[in-house]
Short mmCIF file of C-alpha atoms in Angstrom, two decimals:
data_model
loop_
_atom_site.label_atom_id
_atom_site.label_comp_id
_atom_site.label_asym_id
_atom_site.label_seq_id
_atom_site.Cartn_x
_atom_site.Cartn_y
_atom_site.Cartn_z
CA GLU A 1 -10.21 -8.24 -18.81
CA VAL A 2 -9.98 -4.49 -18.76
CA ILE A 3 -10.37 -4.25 -15.02
CA VAL A 4 -7.42 -6.66 -14.52
CA LYS A 5 -5.22 -4.85 -16.95
CA THR A 6 -5.94 -1.50 -15.22
CA MET A 7 -4.74 -2.90 -11.89
CA VAL A 8 -1.82 -4.89 -12.86
CA GLY A 9 1.53 -2.98 -12.96
CA GLU A 10 4.24 -1.24 -11.08
CA TYR A 11 3.23 0.74 -7.89
CA VAL A 12 4.98 3.38 -5.76
CA GLU A 13 4.29 4.55 -2.30
CA ALA A 14 2.01 7.67 -2.36
CA GLY A 15 1.25 8.44 1.24
CA LYS A 16 -0.71 6.90 4.07
CA ASN A 17 -4.42 6.21 4.84
CA HIS A 18 -5.82 4.75 7.98
CA GLU A 19 -2.36 3.84 9.24
CA ARG A 20 -1.38 1.96 6.12
CA LYS A 21 0.66 2.90 3.06
CA VAL A 22 -1.00 3.91 -0.17
CA TYR A 23 0.27 3.02 -3.37
CA LYS A 24 -0.24 4.53 -6.81
CA LYS A 25 0.26 2.83 -10.20
CA VAL A 26 3.14 4.04 -12.42
CA TRP A 27 2.11 4.28 -16.08
CA GLU A 28 4.37 4.49 -19.06
CA GLN A 29 4.73 8.13 -20.10
CA ASP A 30 2.87 7.73 -23.35
CA THR A 31 -0.09 6.14 -21.80
CA GLU A 32 -3.19 8.23 -21.19
CA ALA A 33 -4.68 6.29 -18.35
CA VAL A 34 -6.78 6.67 -15.13
CA ASP A 35 -5.11 7.03 -11.73
CA VAL A 36 -5.08 3.83 -9.97
CA PHE A 37 -4.48 3.65 -6.20
CA LEU A 38 -4.15 0.70 -3.90
CA TYR A 39 -5.25 1.49 -0.26
CA TYR A 40 -6.57 0.34 2.98
CA TRP A 41 -9.83 1.51 4.54
CA ASP A 42 -10.75 0.74 8.19
CA HIS A 43 -13.98 -0.22 9.68
CA ARG A 44 -15.28 3.34 10.23
CA ASP A 45 -17.99 2.95 7.43
CA GLY A 46 -18.83 -0.52 8.52
CA PRO A 47 -17.34 -4.07 8.23
CA ALA A 48 -18.35 -4.38 4.52
CA PHE A 49 -16.07 -1.55 3.55
CA GLU A 50 -12.95 -2.47 5.77
CA GLY A 51 -9.99 -3.93 3.78
CA TRP A 52 -7.71 -3.22 0.81
CA TRP A 53 -9.14 -1.58 -2.34
CA PHE A 54 -8.11 -0.64 -5.87
CA GLY A 55 -9.75 2.61 -6.97
CA ASN A 56 -9.27 5.90 -8.99
CA LYS A 57 -8.74 7.82 -5.69
CA VAL A 58 -8.34 6.98 -2.00
CA GLY A 59 -11.77 6.65 -0.55
CA GLY A 60 -13.48 7.27 -3.84
CA THR A 61 -16.53 5.58 -5.19
CA GLN A 62 -14.96 4.30 -8.38
CA VAL A 63 -13.33 1.04 -7.24
CA TRP A 64 -12.44 -2.09 -9.16
CA SER A 65 -11.53 -4.69 -6.46
CA HIS A 66 -11.63 -5.31 -2.70
CA CYS A 67 -10.02 -7.66 -0.29
CA MET A 68 -11.36 -7.90 3.31
CA ALA A 69 -7.89 -8.43 4.80
CA SER A 70 -6.64 -6.04 7.50
CA SER A 71 -3.03 -6.80 6.97
CA LEU A 72 -0.36 -4.12 7.21
CA THR A 73 0.59 -4.62 3.52
CA PRO A 74 -1.56 -5.44 0.52
CA PRO A 75 -2.56 -9.26 0.42
CA SER A 76 -1.50 -11.45 -2.47
CA SER A 77 -4.84 -13.39 -2.49
CA GLY A 78 -8.48 -13.11 -1.57
CA TRP A 79 -9.35 -10.19 -3.94
CA LYS A 80 -12.87 -9.80 -5.37
CA ILE A 81 -13.22 -8.58 -8.96
CA PRO A 82 -15.55 -6.82 -9.45
CA TRP A 83 -15.44 -5.66 -5.69
CA ASP A 84 -19.35 -6.26 -5.41
CA GLY A 85 -19.38 -9.52 -7.61
#
């Protein structure tokens, strides 16, 4: 699946958001690809939006997956792909 291929790969730390680390996917140099971020969003926009997200920017509207966990690090299970599916 294209969404899974977009998200799978190596990530590096790329700042913080809502007291958690933000991670950005590292693409091979020759690849023309979208930015992929893994980040945490707190409850400020309601409980449905709280948790860990994969998206093209932190807090953006183009997101591919969501996990309702509030752990300090990204969870290894519990992801919904697509996020609203």
